[in-house]
């Protein structure tokens, strides 16, 4: 697909690669809106986003596209997208930190459970939920900056992938407290008001989920950095 007239000198993106990216982006939107979405679903989605950035990397590797992106009428758009991508990188950093805290919180909860301290268990449960909700805060400051029809197709793919990444990370932040509440409701037993008893095995599952999610966010983060490096190299060549 050729770019808009203002950047018509930029070569077309290989159709098969472009189609693959668009299909995956559309599938991710369906994934996120599903009422049965889980942490595993989000991990899978983050992995798919990493694959999309690999596809975009493939597109950018064509010498003709590299030359086109360096043209004055396209260079400005690329620089603007590079600036916007910093927001996503910051979000990935924040999410990784929050997930590390949540994973530690589940480990602490396992310890107080082994001691049989019901009051301490409840405090840790409330702490986990509070930490999970804190993961939502960075997204409240985000201003959407979607691609426009005037952007060349490659920049639009970058912008659409960035927006989908932000949406998925934000959906993940809202899912965390819900997922914990669902686990507590189905697998934990309330014995007295503000006292909870649960099997250590379920907390281990939750801890692994936090770890898997943390690894998935890190995977996306690495792909983002690589994409930025490639674009910066193109602009400086």
Short mmCIF file of C-alpha atoms in Angstrom, two decimals:
data_model
loop_
_atom_site.label_atom_id
_atom_site.label_comp_id
_atom_site.label_asym_id
_atom_site.label_seq_id
_atom_site.Cartn_x
_atom_site.Cartn_y
_atom_site.Cartn_z
CA UNK A 1 0.00 0.00 0.00
CA UNK A 2 1.47 3.33 -1.03
CA UNK A 3 1.76 6.26 1.33
CA UNK A 4 -0.30 9.40 1.18
CA UNK A 5 0.54 11.91 -1.52
CA UNK A 6 2.74 14.04 0.75
CA UNK A 7 5.04 11.03 1.19
CA UNK A 8 4.44 9.23 -2.08
CA UNK A 9 8.15 8.74 -2.63
CA UNK A 10 8.28 6.18 0.18
CA UNK A 11 8.07 2.67 -1.36
CA UNK A 12 5.13 0.41 -0.65
CA UNK A 13 5.20 -2.04 2.24
CA UNK A 14 5.31 -5.72 1.19
CA UNK A 15 1.64 -6.70 1.08
CA UNK A 16 1.99 -10.03 2.91
CA UNK A 17 3.85 -8.47 5.84
CA UNK A 18 1.47 -5.53 6.04
CA UNK A 19 -1.54 -7.85 5.98
CA UNK A 20 -0.02 -10.00 8.74
CA UNK A 21 0.42 -6.96 10.97
CA UNK A 22 -3.14 -5.74 10.38
CA UNK A 23 -4.65 -9.19 11.01
CA UNK A 24 -2.78 -9.56 14.31
CA UNK A 25 -3.80 -6.05 15.42
CA UNK A 26 -7.45 -6.79 14.67
CA UNK A 27 -7.22 -10.11 16.52
CA UNK A 28 -5.72 -8.39 19.55
CA UNK A 29 -8.63 -5.96 19.71
CA UNK A 30 -11.02 -8.93 19.81
CA UNK A 31 -8.86 -10.58 22.49
CA UNK A 32 -8.95 -7.55 24.75
CA UNK A 33 -12.70 -7.03 24.48
CA UNK A 34 -13.50 -10.66 25.35
CA UNK A 35 -15.34 -11.07 28.69
CA UNK A 36 -13.29 -14.19 29.41
CA UNK A 37 -9.93 -12.45 29.14
CA UNK A 38 -7.28 -13.72 31.58
CA UNK A 39 -3.68 -12.98 32.50
CA UNK A 40 -2.62 -15.75 30.11
CA UNK A 41 -4.57 -13.98 27.36
CA UNK A 42 -2.67 -10.78 28.09
CA UNK A 43 0.67 -12.61 28.07
CA UNK A 44 -0.21 -14.03 24.67
CA UNK A 45 -1.24 -10.58 23.43
CA UNK A 46 2.02 -9.00 24.57
CA UNK A 47 3.91 -11.75 22.76
CA UNK A 48 1.95 -11.03 19.58
CA UNK A 49 2.80 -7.35 19.85
CA UNK A 50 6.46 -8.31 20.05
CA UNK A 51 6.00 -10.33 16.86
CA UNK A 52 4.41 -7.30 15.19
CA UNK A 53 7.46 -5.21 15.99
CA UNK A 54 9.57 -7.97 14.44
CA UNK A 55 7.48 -7.67 11.26
CA UNK A 56 7.90 -3.91 11.24
CA UNK A 57 11.63 -4.46 11.69
CA UNK A 58 11.54 -6.64 8.58
CA UNK A 59 9.75 -3.87 6.67
CA UNK A 60 12.31 -1.30 7.78
CA UNK A 61 15.21 -3.54 6.71
CA UNK A 62 14.49 -2.95 3.00
CA UNK A 63 17.05 -0.41 1.71
CA UNK A 64 14.36 1.32 -0.35
CA UNK A 65 12.21 1.87 2.76
CA UNK A 66 15.19 3.09 4.75
CA UNK A 67 15.94 5.63 2.05
CA UNK A 68 12.30 6.69 1.92
CA UNK A 69 12.03 7.19 5.68
CA UNK A 70 15.05 9.48 5.58
CA UNK A 71 13.41 11.85 3.10
CA UNK A 72 12.54 15.26 4.61
CA UNK A 73 8.77 14.86 4.14
CA UNK A 74 8.84 11.53 6.01
CA UNK A 75 11.65 12.17 8.48
CA UNK A 76 9.54 14.57 10.54
CA UNK A 77 6.77 11.96 10.94
CA UNK A 78 9.29 9.35 12.04
CA UNK A 79 10.80 11.73 14.60
CA UNK A 80 7.32 12.48 15.99
CA UNK A 81 6.56 8.77 16.32
CA UNK A 82 9.90 8.19 18.03
CA UNK A 83 8.97 10.86 20.56
CA UNK A 84 5.56 9.30 21.21
CA UNK A 85 7.07 5.85 21.63
CA UNK A 86 8.89 7.08 24.74
CA UNK A 87 5.51 7.14 26.49
CA UNK A 88 5.04 3.45 25.78
CA UNK A 89 8.55 2.63 26.95
CA UNK A 90 7.88 4.46 30.23
CA UNK A 91 4.64 2.52 30.64
CA UNK A 92 6.47 -0.77 30.14
CA UNK A 93 8.98 0.25 32.80
CA UNK A 94 6.21 1.16 35.25
CA UNK A 95 4.33 -2.07 34.55
CA UNK A 96 7.45 -4.18 35.10
CA UNK A 97 8.08 -2.47 38.45
CA UNK A 98 4.47 -2.93 39.56
CA UNK A 99 4.47 -6.59 38.55
CA UNK A 100 7.70 -7.17 40.47
CA UNK A 101 6.05 -5.68 43.57
CA UNK A 102 2.94 -7.82 43.06
CA UNK A 103 5.03 -10.97 42.70
CA UNK A 104 6.81 -10.11 45.94
CA UNK A 105 3.45 -9.49 47.58
CA UNK A 106 2.27 -13.00 46.72
CA UNK A 107 5.48 -14.42 48.18
CA UNK A 108 4.93 -12.50 51.41
CA UNK A 109 1.33 -13.71 51.51
CA UNK A 110 2.53 -17.30 51.27
CA UNK A 111 4.80 -16.74 54.27
CA UNK A 112 2.07 -15.32 56.51
CA UNK A 113 -0.25 -18.16 55.48
CA UNK A 114 2.31 -20.69 56.66
CA UNK A 115 2.43 -18.90 60.01
CA UNK A 116 -1.35 -19.17 60.27
CA UNK A 117 -1.74 -15.47 61.04
CA UNK A 118 -5.23 -14.73 59.68
CA UNK A 119 -5.03 -11.01 60.45
CA UNK A 120 -1.71 -10.69 58.62
CA UNK A 121 -3.17 -12.62 55.70
CA UNK A 122 -5.99 -10.12 55.34
CA UNK A 123 -3.53 -7.21 55.47
CA UNK A 124 -1.46 -8.79 52.72
CA UNK A 125 -4.56 -9.48 50.62
CA UNK A 126 -5.57 -5.83 50.86
CA UNK A 127 -1.99 -4.80 50.08
CA UNK A 128 -2.01 -6.91 46.91
CA UNK A 129 -5.25 -5.36 45.69
CA UNK A 130 -3.95 -1.88 46.49
CA UNK A 131 -0.73 -2.54 44.55
CA UNK A 132 -2.72 -3.93 41.63
CA UNK A 133 -4.83 -0.79 41.47
CA UNK A 134 -1.72 1.39 41.60
CA UNK A 135 -0.68 -0.17 38.30
CA UNK A 136 -3.57 1.73 36.69
CA UNK A 137 -2.31 5.20 37.67
CA UNK A 138 0.22 5.82 34.86
CA UNK A 139 -2.49 5.36 32.23
CA UNK A 140 -4.62 8.20 33.59
CA UNK A 141 -2.04 10.68 32.31
CA UNK A 142 -1.87 9.26 28.79
CA UNK A 143 -3.21 11.33 25.90
CA UNK A 144 -4.10 9.33 22.81
CA UNK A 145 -2.10 10.25 19.70
CA UNK A 146 -3.36 8.07 16.87
CA UNK A 147 -2.00 8.07 13.35
CA UNK A 148 -3.58 10.32 10.72
CA UNK A 149 -4.41 9.72 7.09
CA UNK A 150 -1.48 11.96 6.13
CA UNK A 151 1.07 9.66 7.73
CA UNK A 152 2.90 7.22 5.51
CA UNK A 153 1.81 3.60 5.90
CA UNK A 154 4.90 2.44 7.80
CA UNK A 155 4.57 5.25 10.35
CA UNK A 156 0.87 4.46 10.66
CA UNK A 157 1.67 0.82 11.40
CA UNK A 158 4.07 1.95 14.12
CA UNK A 159 1.45 4.31 15.56
CA UNK A 160 -1.31 1.69 15.47
CA UNK A 161 0.94 -0.87 17.15
CA UNK A 162 1.95 1.67 19.81
CA UNK A 163 -1.69 2.52 20.54
CA UNK A 164 -2.61 -1.18 20.74
CA UNK A 165 0.31 -1.76 23.12
CA UNK A 166 -0.89 1.02 25.41
CA UNK A 167 -4.45 -0.33 25.29
CA UNK A 168 -3.31 -3.86 26.14
CA UNK A 169 -1.11 -2.72 29.01
CA UNK A 170 -3.92 -0.59 30.39
CA UNK A 171 -6.38 -3.50 30.11
CA UNK A 172 -3.87 -5.67 31.94
CA UNK A 173 -3.65 -3.13 34.78
CA UNK A 174 -7.44 -3.25 35.18
CA UNK A 175 -7.47 -7.04 35.00
CA UNK A 176 -4.99 -7.61 37.84
CA UNK A 177 -7.27 -6.76 40.80
CA UNK A 178 -10.22 -8.49 39.10
CA UNK A 179 -8.19 -11.63 38.51
CA UNK A 180 -7.11 -11.70 42.14
CA UNK A 181 -10.68 -11.19 43.34
CA UNK A 182 -11.91 -13.98 41.07
CA UNK A 183 -9.22 -16.33 42.40
CA UNK A 184 -10.12 -15.43 45.95
CA UNK A 185 -13.82 -15.93 45.30
CA UNK A 186 -13.54 -19.32 43.65
CA UNK A 187 -10.60 -20.95 45.41
CA UNK A 188 -10.31 -19.25 48.76
CA UNK A 189 -12.52 -19.93 51.79
CA UNK A 190 -13.79 -17.13 54.04
CA UNK A 191 -13.97 -18.47 57.60
CA UNK A 192 -14.60 -15.28 59.55
CA UNK A 193 -15.03 -11.64 58.74
CA UNK A 194 -11.68 -10.24 57.45
CA UNK A 195 -10.02 -13.65 57.78
CA UNK A 196 -8.99 -15.75 54.79
CA UNK A 197 -7.66 -19.26 54.37
CA UNK A 198 -6.26 -20.44 51.06
CA UNK A 199 -4.06 -23.18 49.73
CA UNK A 200 -0.44 -22.27 49.15
CA UNK A 201 -0.65 -23.90 45.73
CA UNK A 202 -3.08 -21.25 44.46
CA UNK A 203 -0.72 -18.47 45.51
CA UNK A 204 2.10 -20.19 43.68
CA UNK A 205 -0.04 -20.18 40.54
CA UNK A 206 -0.73 -16.48 41.04
CA UNK A 207 2.99 -15.80 41.58
CA UNK A 208 3.84 -17.63 38.35
CA UNK A 209 1.20 -15.59 36.51
CA UNK A 210 2.79 -12.36 37.74
CA UNK A 211 6.19 -13.65 36.63
CA UNK A 212 4.90 -14.65 33.19
CA UNK A 213 3.27 -11.27 32.75
CA UNK A 214 6.46 -9.51 33.84
CA UNK A 215 8.46 -11.52 31.27
CA UNK A 216 5.93 -10.70 28.54
CA UNK A 217 6.13 -6.97 29.27
CA UNK A 218 9.93 -7.20 29.23
CA UNK A 219 9.74 -8.97 25.85
CA UNK A 220 7.66 -6.11 24.45
CA UNK A 221 10.03 -3.58 26.01
CA UNK A 222 13.03 -5.16 24.27
CA UNK A 223 11.24 -5.09 20.91
CA UNK A 224 10.34 -1.43 21.44
CA UNK A 225 13.96 -0.54 22.14
CA UNK A 226 15.14 -2.45 19.07
CA UNK A 227 12.56 -0.67 16.92
CA UNK A 228 13.71 2.72 18.22
CA UNK A 229 17.36 1.86 17.58
CA UNK A 230 16.57 0.82 14.00
CA UNK A 231 14.63 4.02 13.32
CA UNK A 232 17.33 6.19 14.87
CA UNK A 233 19.97 4.45 12.76
CA UNK A 234 17.91 5.05 9.63
CA UNK A 235 17.50 8.74 10.39
CA UNK A 236 21.18 9.19 11.17
CA UNK A 237 22.46 7.34 8.10
#
